[in-house]
Amino acid sequence: MKLIVGVMEARNIPAMDINGFSDPYVKLQLGKQRYKTKVMKKTLNPIWGEEFSFKVEDLNEDLLISVLDEDKYFNDDFVGHLKVPVSQVFGARNKSLGTAWYALHPKNKRLKNKDRGEILFNIYFSLNNLNCDGDPAPTLRKHEDMASNDLSRSFSGSLNLSSPPIQDDNMSSKEEKSSAQKSLAGRITQMFNRNVDTASTTSTRGTDLTEIPEISSADIVDNKSDDQSSSFEEAIEALCSRDQGSEVPSNLPGGVLLDQLYVIAQKELNSLLFSPDSSFPRSVAELQGSTDPQFGPWKFENGGESLQRIYSYIRAPTKLIKAVKATEEHTYIKADGKTFSVLAVVSTPDVMYGSTFKTEVLYCITPGTELPSGEQSSHLVISWRTNFLQSTMMKSMIENGTRQGLRESFEHFTTLLEQTVKPVDPKDLGLNKEQLLGSLQAEPQSDWKLAFQYLANFTMASTVLMSLYVIVHICLAGPSTIQGLEFVGLDLPDSIGELIVCAVLVLQGERVLRLISRYVHARAQKGSDHGVKAQGDGWLLTVALIEGSTLAAVDSSGFCDPYVVFTCNGKTRTSSIKYQKSAPQWNGEFNIALCLCLGSVYMFAEILEFDAMKEPPSVLDVEVFDFDGPFDEPTSLGRSEVNFVRSNISDLADVWVPLQGKLAQACQSKLHLRVFVENTRGGNVVTEYLKKMEKEVGKKINVRSPQTNSTFQKLFGLPPEEFLINDFTCHLKRRMPLQGRLFLSPRVIGFHANLFGHRTKFFFLWEDIEDIQVFPPTLSSMGSPVIVVTLRPGRGLDARHGAKNQDEEGRLKFHYQSFVSFNIAHRTIMALWKARALSPEQKVQIVEEESESKGLQPDESGSFLVLEDVTMSEVYSRALPIPIGFVMDLFSGGELEYKAMKRAGGLNYSCTPWESEKADVYERQVYYRFDKRVSGYRGEVTSTQQKSLLPDKNGWLIEEVMTLHGVPLGDHFNLHLRYQIEDLHSRAKGRQVRVFFGIAWLKSTKHEKRIANNIFSNLEGRLKVIFGVVEKEYTAR
C-alpha cells in the first residue's frame, strides 16, 4: 500500500542564519523509511514541489514531517515539525486528505506559542500495489498545477493533529463546541476514549471523522472525463493493462476466513463475486438476512489509479446488536488477468464504538493447481483484520465480536459459493504429483550447445581477434636487433607500451584457459545421475529441487559451490553440487536435463525421494551448504523448514522457500521446490498406528469418530490427515493453574482452555521436545505429579504464551499437572515422544547396530579389492622405539585401539575379531563415526582390513579399504590405506611404521584434487594422534 506525500511549499519560515534568511529542506519519516527534499537557498518562503511514496505496513504509524535549516559547517538547525497519523489518511474519503496549510510546531513545549511557519502538502493513498518497493519517486511539479488540482479534492476528514489546518488568508475559520453526548453509549465512548476530543475544529475544507456523511452511489461524482461510467468488463481490462507485475498482497493478520480451490477460471470467479450483473452478492445478502442492498457503480478514483465502488446495506439484527447500516468500500488493488485482489473496508458507525474502527476484508483470487481433467481452477483466499482509527480500552472486545460476526457471515458465503461453483476435491490433487513428475523427460544437452554456452562470449571473441592480430604482426614484422639484456631466442619488451600489451595478453590467456577448464569439467559432469527411487510402503515424501536464487558467495570469486541437504524423520537426502553458481539450477545445465513442463513454462528439477516412513512427516529441514572438501567444516548458506502440519499440502506443490540465517537474509536467498506427500498403505493407517501405541501404553486406545477428528483439526487448524489419539483433562501451570484439555496426535501435542470466554490454545511438534521430566507432587502442584516438557532451543515459539518459563538458552518449559489418570497420560506422552523424536544416543545406537549387522555379514565371494590398482602415496613415516607386538595391539581390538581411535575422533568404534581368510591372511570389519571436530558432517566409516606377514617375515602389513557415509560425494570414491610395520636394522632400536594412502575414484567429479588434498591433511593429523597415543601408552608402562 503506497502513501503518496506531495511537499509543495512553506511560508513564514523563521530566519535561522545571520543573513536574515534560511536554507530550508524537509525530512519525511515513516517507520524506518526516510526521505528528504532538496535544499532551497536563502529563502523564507521555499517552494519544493516534490512527491514521495512510502510503503505502509502498519496503519497505526505516524508520518513525521520536519523542516530543517541546512548549515554548512555545523549541525542543521531544527525549524519545526508535524505528525500525521496514517490511519486518518486511510479513513478519509477516497483515502485522501487533500491539500492544506498546516502550522509547524517547535520541539520544545515551552516555545509552543512561537510561530514556526506553515507548510503546504498533499497526502493520499495509492492502492495500485500493496507491496510497493517504497522507493521515493520525487516528481517536480509547478505549484500552480498542484494548487489547481487541489481545488477538485474534498478534505473529507480532520487530521486530528496537535493543531488544526490553517486556511488561506481569504478564507475564514471558526471553532465550534461539539454538543454533549445524547446517549449512554456516547458518554461511555467519551470515558474510554481519552484521545478523542469533545471539541473539534472545522472549516470549509475539513470536518471531524465522526461527522462524515454516509456515502452512497449518488454521492460519487466524476472527476475526469476519462472516468465516465463504463462496463465492468472494460474497467477490468483497463485495470489489467495498467498492472506492472506487482506482487500478490499477503493475507491480512486477523486470520483467514476462507481458503479453497474452485473449478472455475479466475476471470469468471471475479465476475461472479464483484460484477454488477451478478446475482451472487444479492443472494448472499438475502441468506445473511441483510436488507436494502445498494451497489454503486465501479468508478476510477485517484486519477485512474484505483477502481472503487460503494456497497451499503442494513445488517440483520442479532441478540446483542440491533439492525444497523453498514457501508463497504470495494477497491481493486491488483488485477492482471490471472490474479485479482479486492480490499473491502467495512464501516458500521452506528454500532457502539463504530467510529473507532473499520474492518478490512481482503479477497485474493489466484490461479489454482492444474487438474488432471484439464479444467482451470482458482484459489480463493479471504482474510481480514480490524483497523483501529482511535485508541480504545475495548479493543479486545471489538476484535472478538468482529471475528465471530465475520465467521458467521462467511459460513453463509461459503455454503452458497459451494452450491454455485464446484470446489476442488482433495483426492484430485493427489493425482497432481504423477501428472507433474510424469512430465519429467530426460533431454541430454549436446556438446555443441554446452560449448556455445561457455565459450561464446566477449572474452573468447576478443582473444581470437587479438591472437590473429599478433600472428599477422609477426608475419609482417622483420627481425629486431638484439639490445639490452636480450640474446638469441629471447626478445624482451623494449617500451612501456610493449610491456602493457604483454601483460594484457597474459591475463587474457589466463581467462581463456579458465573458460576452457570449466567447459571440460562441465562436459565430464554432464552424464551424472543423483536420483534414488523410494523403497517400501507408507508415507512417501518426494522433493523436486528446481533452482536457487541469490545464494550468498563465500569466496573471492563471487560464487559458491552449493548443495542442499533435506532431512525428514531422521532420514537425509543430499542434492548434487553446483559449482561456481549463485543462482543454480539443479539438473538443468551439466547434468541430465529433467524438464518440468508447466503450461508454457519450462523448468529443470532434481528429484529426491525419501524411503517410506511409518509415521507421517512433520517437518522437512532444508539447509544449503557450500562444499569445500569432505573433512572441512561446511559453510551454511542458509536454512529453512517446510512444516507439513501448518501448511496445506496443495500449496507445497510449487513453493519458493526463503532461507534463514545471516548470509541468506542479507542476500534474500530462496529455493524453488515442489514437495509431495502421499500414503501408500491405504485407509488402515489409523488402526495400525493405534495398535502400535497400545503396545507401548499398555491400554486399549479407541478410534475416534470422524466428527471428533474434524473438530480437533478445526480447533488447532491441522491438516485432514491428522487424527486424535487421546485427550486428558489437566492443569497448565503458569502463574496460576489453568484448567483445560491436553490433546495428543501422531505429530503434535496441543492444549486448549476456555475459561470465562477467554480462549487459550497452542500446540507444538513432538520433534520440538528435547526432554520430558516428571517432578514429584508438591504443595504448589496441589499434590499431583508434574510433567515438565522442555523444548529445544528456538523451537515452539508460537506456543510461548503457554510456557511457564524460558531458560537462558532459549528453551521453553511447559508444566502440566492434576491429571485425572496420571499414569496413562504419562505413558501415552512418553510413547508418542519416543516414536517421533528419539534422542541422539538412541539414533546412534540404531545406526551402529544396523551398520554392525551389515558389516558382520561375510562376503560371499571372499575377494578383496586389489590395492595395486590404486596409486599409493606415503602419508606418515616414523621410527618408534616400541616392540612390534605392542604396536600391533593397535589392531587387536583391545583397550589401546579403542583409546587411540577415540582420541583421533572416532566415536562408537567397533570391530569384529580377526578371521582367517586364507593361509597367513586375516580379515575383519571396522565401523565408527567421525567426531564433529574431525568432520563437520559427522559421517560414518565402514572399512574392511586385512593383515598378513611381510615377505621377509620381519613385520606386518595391514591393508584397509575405507568407505565414507554421510559426507558429500562419499559415493564417488573409496579410501585405501596400507600400514607397513617392520623391524629396523640390528644396529637401530625400535620399529619403522610407514602408512600409504590412495583414492579409488568410482565416479568422476570436478574437485578430485581438492578432495585428495583435504583427505591427505586430515589423515596425516589423525595418524600422528593415533601413533602418539601408542608411544605415550608404552612409555607410561
Short mmCIF file of N, CA and C in Angstrom, two decimals, residues 288-391:
data_model
loop_
_atom_site.label_atom_id
_atom_site.label_comp_id
_atom_site.label_asym_id
_atom_site.label_seq_id
_atom_site.Cartn_x
_atom_site.Cartn_y
_atom_site.Cartn_z
N GLN A 288 -27.84 -14.02 4.45
CA GLN A 288 -27.34 -13.50 5.72
C GLN A 288 -28.40 -12.68 6.45
N GLY A 289 -29.52 -12.40 5.80
CA GLY A 289 -30.57 -11.63 6.44
C GLY A 289 -30.43 -10.14 6.27
N SER A 290 -29.49 -9.68 5.44
CA SER A 290 -29.31 -8.24 5.20
C SER A 290 -30.40 -7.75 4.26
N THR A 291 -30.79 -6.49 4.44
CA THR A 291 -31.85 -5.89 3.63
C THR A 291 -31.35 -4.61 2.98
N ASP A 292 -32.11 -4.15 2.00
CA ASP A 292 -31.86 -2.91 1.28
C ASP A 292 -30.43 -2.83 0.74
N PRO A 293 -29.96 -3.84 0.01
CA PRO A 293 -28.60 -3.75 -0.56
C PRO A 293 -28.56 -2.76 -1.72
N GLN A 294 -27.59 -1.88 -1.74
CA GLN A 294 -27.42 -0.89 -2.79
C GLN A 294 -25.98 -0.93 -3.28
N PHE A 295 -25.82 -1.29 -4.55
CA PHE A 295 -24.48 -1.41 -5.14
C PHE A 295 -24.23 -0.21 -6.03
N GLY A 296 -23.21 0.57 -5.69
CA GLY A 296 -22.82 1.69 -6.53
C GLY A 296 -22.02 1.22 -7.72
N PRO A 297 -21.93 2.04 -8.76
CA PRO A 297 -21.15 1.65 -9.94
C PRO A 297 -19.65 1.68 -9.66
N TRP A 298 -18.90 0.89 -10.41
CA TRP A 298 -17.44 0.89 -10.31
C TRP A 298 -16.92 2.15 -10.98
N LYS A 299 -16.06 2.89 -10.27
CA LYS A 299 -15.51 4.15 -10.77
C LYS A 299 -14.00 4.17 -10.55
N PHE A 300 -13.29 4.80 -11.47
CA PHE A 300 -11.85 5.02 -11.29
C PHE A 300 -11.66 6.26 -10.42
N GLU A 301 -10.85 6.10 -9.35
CA GLU A 301 -10.57 7.19 -8.43
C GLU A 301 -9.06 7.45 -8.39
N ASN A 302 -8.69 8.57 -7.74
CA ASN A 302 -7.28 8.96 -7.60
C ASN A 302 -6.58 9.02 -8.94
N GLY A 303 -7.21 9.70 -9.87
CA GLY A 303 -6.58 9.86 -11.16
C GLY A 303 -6.52 8.59 -11.98
N GLY A 304 -7.45 7.71 -11.77
CA GLY A 304 -7.48 6.46 -12.52
C GLY A 304 -6.57 5.39 -11.99
N GLU A 305 -6.02 5.57 -10.76
CA GLU A 305 -5.10 4.58 -10.21
C GLU A 305 -5.83 3.41 -9.56
N SER A 306 -7.04 3.60 -9.09
CA SER A 306 -7.77 2.53 -8.40
C SER A 306 -9.21 2.50 -8.86
N LEU A 307 -9.77 1.30 -8.88
CA LEU A 307 -11.16 1.07 -9.27
C LEU A 307 -11.96 0.78 -8.00
N GLN A 308 -12.99 1.60 -7.74
CA GLN A 308 -13.71 1.51 -6.48
C GLN A 308 -15.22 1.53 -6.71
N ARG A 309 -15.92 1.03 -5.71
CA ARG A 309 -17.37 1.17 -5.66
C ARG A 309 -17.82 1.17 -4.21
N ILE A 310 -19.04 1.62 -3.96
CA ILE A 310 -19.62 1.68 -2.62
C ILE A 310 -20.80 0.72 -2.56
N TYR A 311 -20.82 -0.09 -1.51
CA TYR A 311 -21.91 -1.05 -1.31
C TYR A 311 -22.46 -0.84 0.10
N SER A 312 -23.74 -0.52 0.21
CA SER A 312 -24.36 -0.28 1.51
C SER A 312 -25.55 -1.22 1.68
N TYR A 313 -25.85 -1.55 2.93
CA TYR A 313 -26.94 -2.47 3.25
C TYR A 313 -27.29 -2.33 4.73
N ILE A 314 -28.43 -2.92 5.12
CA ILE A 314 -28.85 -2.95 6.52
C ILE A 314 -28.57 -4.34 7.06
N ARG A 315 -27.68 -4.44 8.04
CA ARG A 315 -27.32 -5.72 8.62
C ARG A 315 -28.46 -6.25 9.47
N ALA A 316 -28.61 -7.58 9.44
CA ALA A 316 -29.67 -8.21 10.22
C ALA A 316 -29.37 -8.06 11.70
N PRO A 317 -30.39 -7.88 12.53
CA PRO A 317 -30.17 -7.74 13.98
C PRO A 317 -29.73 -9.06 14.60
N THR A 318 -28.96 -8.97 15.68
CA THR A 318 -28.53 -10.14 16.44
C THR A 318 -29.05 -10.00 17.87
N LYS A 319 -28.64 -10.94 18.72
CA LYS A 319 -29.09 -10.91 20.11
C LYS A 319 -28.53 -9.71 20.86
N LEU A 320 -27.35 -9.22 20.43
CA LEU A 320 -26.70 -8.13 21.13
C LEU A 320 -26.80 -6.80 20.40
N ILE A 321 -26.92 -6.82 19.07
CA ILE A 321 -26.88 -5.60 18.28
C ILE A 321 -28.13 -5.52 17.43
N LYS A 322 -28.71 -4.36 17.41
CA LYS A 322 -29.89 -4.16 16.56
C LYS A 322 -29.46 -4.01 15.11
N ALA A 323 -30.44 -3.94 14.24
CA ALA A 323 -30.15 -3.78 12.82
C ALA A 323 -29.48 -2.42 12.59
N VAL A 324 -28.34 -2.43 11.92
CA VAL A 324 -27.57 -1.21 11.68
C VAL A 324 -27.21 -1.15 10.20
N LYS A 325 -26.91 0.05 9.76
CA LYS A 325 -26.50 0.26 8.39
C LYS A 325 -24.99 0.11 8.27
N ALA A 326 -24.56 -0.63 7.27
CA ALA A 326 -23.14 -0.86 7.03
C ALA A 326 -22.79 -0.40 5.63
N THR A 327 -21.59 0.10 5.47
CA THR A 327 -21.09 0.58 4.19
C THR A 327 -19.75 -0.10 3.89
N GLU A 328 -19.65 -0.67 2.71
CA GLU A 328 -18.40 -1.30 2.28
C GLU A 328 -17.84 -0.55 1.08
N GLU A 329 -16.57 -0.22 1.17
CA GLU A 329 -15.86 0.40 0.05
C GLU A 329 -14.95 -0.64 -0.59
N HIS A 330 -15.29 -1.08 -1.79
CA HIS A 330 -14.52 -2.10 -2.51
C HIS A 330 -13.50 -1.42 -3.41
N THR A 331 -12.24 -1.87 -3.32
CA THR A 331 -11.16 -1.29 -4.11
C THR A 331 -10.31 -2.40 -4.70
N TYR A 332 -10.10 -2.37 -6.01
CA TYR A 332 -9.18 -3.31 -6.66
C TYR A 332 -7.75 -2.84 -6.42
N ILE A 333 -6.96 -3.70 -5.79
CA ILE A 333 -5.56 -3.36 -5.55
C ILE A 333 -4.62 -4.15 -6.46
N LYS A 334 -5.15 -5.15 -7.16
CA LYS A 334 -4.36 -5.86 -8.17
C LYS A 334 -5.31 -6.56 -9.12
N ALA A 335 -4.99 -6.46 -10.41
CA ALA A 335 -5.74 -7.17 -11.43
C ALA A 335 -4.85 -7.28 -12.66
N ASP A 336 -4.44 -8.50 -12.99
CA ASP A 336 -3.58 -8.71 -14.15
C ASP A 336 -4.13 -9.76 -15.12
N GLY A 337 -5.38 -10.14 -14.96
CA GLY A 337 -5.98 -11.15 -15.82
C GLY A 337 -5.96 -12.54 -15.22
N LYS A 338 -4.97 -12.83 -14.35
CA LYS A 338 -4.89 -14.12 -13.69
C LYS A 338 -5.07 -14.00 -12.18
N THR A 339 -4.70 -12.87 -11.64
CA THR A 339 -4.81 -12.64 -10.21
C THR A 339 -5.65 -11.39 -9.97
N PHE A 340 -6.59 -11.50 -9.03
CA PHE A 340 -7.46 -10.39 -8.69
C PHE A 340 -7.48 -10.25 -7.17
N SER A 341 -7.26 -9.04 -6.68
CA SER A 341 -7.28 -8.76 -5.24
C SER A 341 -8.16 -7.55 -5.00
N VAL A 342 -9.13 -7.73 -4.13
CA VAL A 342 -10.09 -6.67 -3.81
C VAL A 342 -10.07 -6.46 -2.30
N LEU A 343 -9.90 -5.21 -1.89
CA LEU A 343 -9.92 -4.85 -0.47
C LEU A 343 -11.27 -4.19 -0.16
N ALA A 344 -11.99 -4.77 0.79
CA ALA A 344 -13.28 -4.23 1.23
C ALA A 344 -13.11 -3.63 2.62
N VAL A 345 -13.38 -2.33 2.74
CA VAL A 345 -13.31 -1.62 4.03
C VAL A 345 -14.74 -1.41 4.52
N VAL A 346 -15.06 -2.07 5.63
CA VAL A 346 -16.43 -2.08 6.16
C VAL A 346 -16.53 -1.07 7.29
N SER A 347 -17.52 -0.18 7.19
CA SER A 347 -17.77 0.83 8.23
C SER A 347 -19.17 0.61 8.82
N THR A 348 -19.24 0.58 10.14
CA THR A 348 -20.52 0.47 10.85
C THR A 348 -20.55 1.54 11.94
N PRO A 349 -20.74 2.80 11.57
CA PRO A 349 -20.65 3.89 12.57
C PRO A 349 -21.77 3.88 13.59
N ASP A 350 -22.87 3.17 13.32
CA ASP A 350 -24.00 3.21 14.25
C ASP A 350 -23.85 2.26 15.43
N VAL A 351 -22.93 1.32 15.37
CA VAL A 351 -22.74 0.41 16.49
C VAL A 351 -21.89 1.10 17.54
N MET A 352 -21.89 0.55 18.75
CA MET A 352 -21.10 1.13 19.82
C MET A 352 -19.61 1.10 19.45
N TYR A 353 -18.93 2.20 19.59
CA TYR A 353 -17.52 2.39 19.22
C TYR A 353 -17.31 2.22 17.71
N GLY A 354 -18.38 2.36 16.93
CA GLY A 354 -18.24 2.16 15.49
C GLY A 354 -17.36 3.18 14.82
N SER A 355 -17.21 4.37 15.43
CA SER A 355 -16.36 5.39 14.83
C SER A 355 -14.88 5.18 15.14
N THR A 356 -14.55 4.21 15.98
CA THR A 356 -13.15 4.00 16.37
C THR A 356 -12.45 2.94 15.55
N PHE A 357 -13.17 2.22 14.71
CA PHE A 357 -12.53 1.14 13.96
C PHE A 357 -13.23 0.93 12.64
N LYS A 358 -12.51 0.27 11.74
CA LYS A 358 -13.05 -0.22 10.48
C LYS A 358 -12.52 -1.64 10.25
N THR A 359 -13.33 -2.44 9.63
CA THR A 359 -12.96 -3.83 9.35
C THR A 359 -12.55 -3.95 7.88
N GLU A 360 -11.41 -4.57 7.66
CA GLU A 360 -10.90 -4.75 6.30
C GLU A 360 -10.95 -6.23 5.94
N VAL A 361 -11.47 -6.53 4.77
CA VAL A 361 -11.57 -7.90 4.26
C VAL A 361 -10.88 -7.93 2.91
N LEU A 362 -9.93 -8.84 2.73
CA LEU A 362 -9.15 -8.95 1.50
C LEU A 362 -9.54 -10.22 0.75
N TYR A 363 -10.01 -10.05 -0.48
CA TYR A 363 -10.34 -11.16 -1.36
C TYR A 363 -9.18 -11.34 -2.35
N CYS A 364 -8.57 -12.52 -2.37
CA CYS A 364 -7.46 -12.81 -3.30
C CYS A 364 -7.84 -14.02 -4.16
N ILE A 365 -7.88 -13.80 -5.46
CA ILE A 365 -8.16 -14.87 -6.43
C ILE A 365 -6.89 -15.10 -7.23
N THR A 366 -6.29 -16.28 -7.11
CA THR A 366 -5.06 -16.63 -7.81
C THR A 366 -5.26 -17.92 -8.58
N PRO A 367 -4.40 -18.19 -9.56
CA PRO A 367 -4.52 -19.46 -10.31
C PRO A 367 -4.32 -20.65 -9.39
N GLY A 368 -5.17 -21.64 -9.54
CA GLY A 368 -5.07 -22.85 -8.73
C GLY A 368 -4.23 -23.91 -9.39
N THR A 369 -4.17 -25.06 -8.75
CA THR A 369 -3.40 -26.19 -9.26
C THR A 369 -4.08 -26.76 -10.51
N GLU A 370 -3.25 -27.14 -11.47
CA GLU A 370 -3.78 -27.73 -12.69
C GLU A 370 -4.41 -29.08 -12.37
N LEU A 371 -5.63 -29.29 -12.81
CA LEU A 371 -6.37 -30.51 -12.52
C LEU A 371 -6.11 -31.57 -13.58
N PRO A 372 -6.21 -32.85 -13.21
CA PRO A 372 -5.99 -33.92 -14.20
C PRO A 372 -6.97 -33.86 -15.36
N SER A 373 -8.18 -33.33 -15.10
CA SER A 373 -9.17 -33.26 -16.17
C SER A 373 -8.87 -32.16 -17.18
N GLY A 374 -7.89 -31.31 -16.89
CA GLY A 374 -7.56 -30.21 -17.77
C GLY A 374 -8.34 -28.95 -17.50
N GLU A 375 -9.31 -28.98 -16.55
CA GLU A 375 -10.09 -27.79 -16.23
C GLU A 375 -9.25 -26.80 -15.43
N GLN A 376 -9.60 -25.53 -15.56
CA GLN A 376 -8.94 -24.49 -14.79
C GLN A 376 -9.49 -24.45 -13.37
N SER A 377 -8.64 -24.09 -12.44
CA SER A 377 -9.07 -23.94 -11.05
C SER A 377 -8.58 -22.61 -10.52
N SER A 378 -9.30 -22.08 -9.55
CA SER A 378 -8.96 -20.80 -8.93
C SER A 378 -8.85 -20.99 -7.44
N HIS A 379 -7.88 -20.31 -6.86
CA HIS A 379 -7.64 -20.38 -5.42
C HIS A 379 -8.16 -19.09 -4.79
N LEU A 380 -9.20 -19.21 -3.98
CA LEU A 380 -9.81 -18.06 -3.31
C LEU A 380 -9.41 -18.06 -1.84
N VAL A 381 -8.78 -16.97 -1.42
CA VAL A 381 -8.39 -16.78 -0.02
C VAL A 381 -8.99 -15.46 0.46
N ILE A 382 -9.72 -15.53 1.56
CA ILE A 382 -10.34 -14.34 2.15
C ILE A 382 -9.77 -14.18 3.56
N SER A 383 -9.15 -13.06 3.82
CA SER A 383 -8.58 -12.77 5.13
C SER A 383 -9.10 -11.42 5.63
N TRP A 384 -8.86 -11.11 6.90
CA TRP A 384 -9.42 -9.91 7.49
C TRP A 384 -8.52 -9.36 8.58
N ARG A 385 -8.81 -8.15 8.97
CA ARG A 385 -8.19 -7.52 10.14
C ARG A 385 -9.04 -6.33 10.57
N THR A 386 -8.84 -5.88 11.78
CA THR A 386 -9.54 -4.71 12.32
C THR A 386 -8.55 -3.56 12.38
N ASN A 387 -8.91 -2.46 11.76
CA ASN A 387 -8.07 -1.27 11.75
C ASN A 387 -8.67 -0.25 12.72
N PHE A 388 -7.95 0.01 13.81
CA PHE A 388 -8.43 0.94 14.83
C PHE A 388 -7.97 2.35 14.48
N LEU A 389 -8.94 3.24 14.27
CA LEU A 389 -8.64 4.62 13.96
C LEU A 389 -8.31 5.42 15.21
N GLN A 390 -8.81 5.00 16.35
CA GLN A 390 -8.55 5.66 17.61
C GLN A 390 -8.28 4.60 18.67
N SER A 391 -7.50 4.95 19.66
CA SER A 391 -7.22 4.01 20.74
C SER A 391 -8.44 3.86 21.64
#
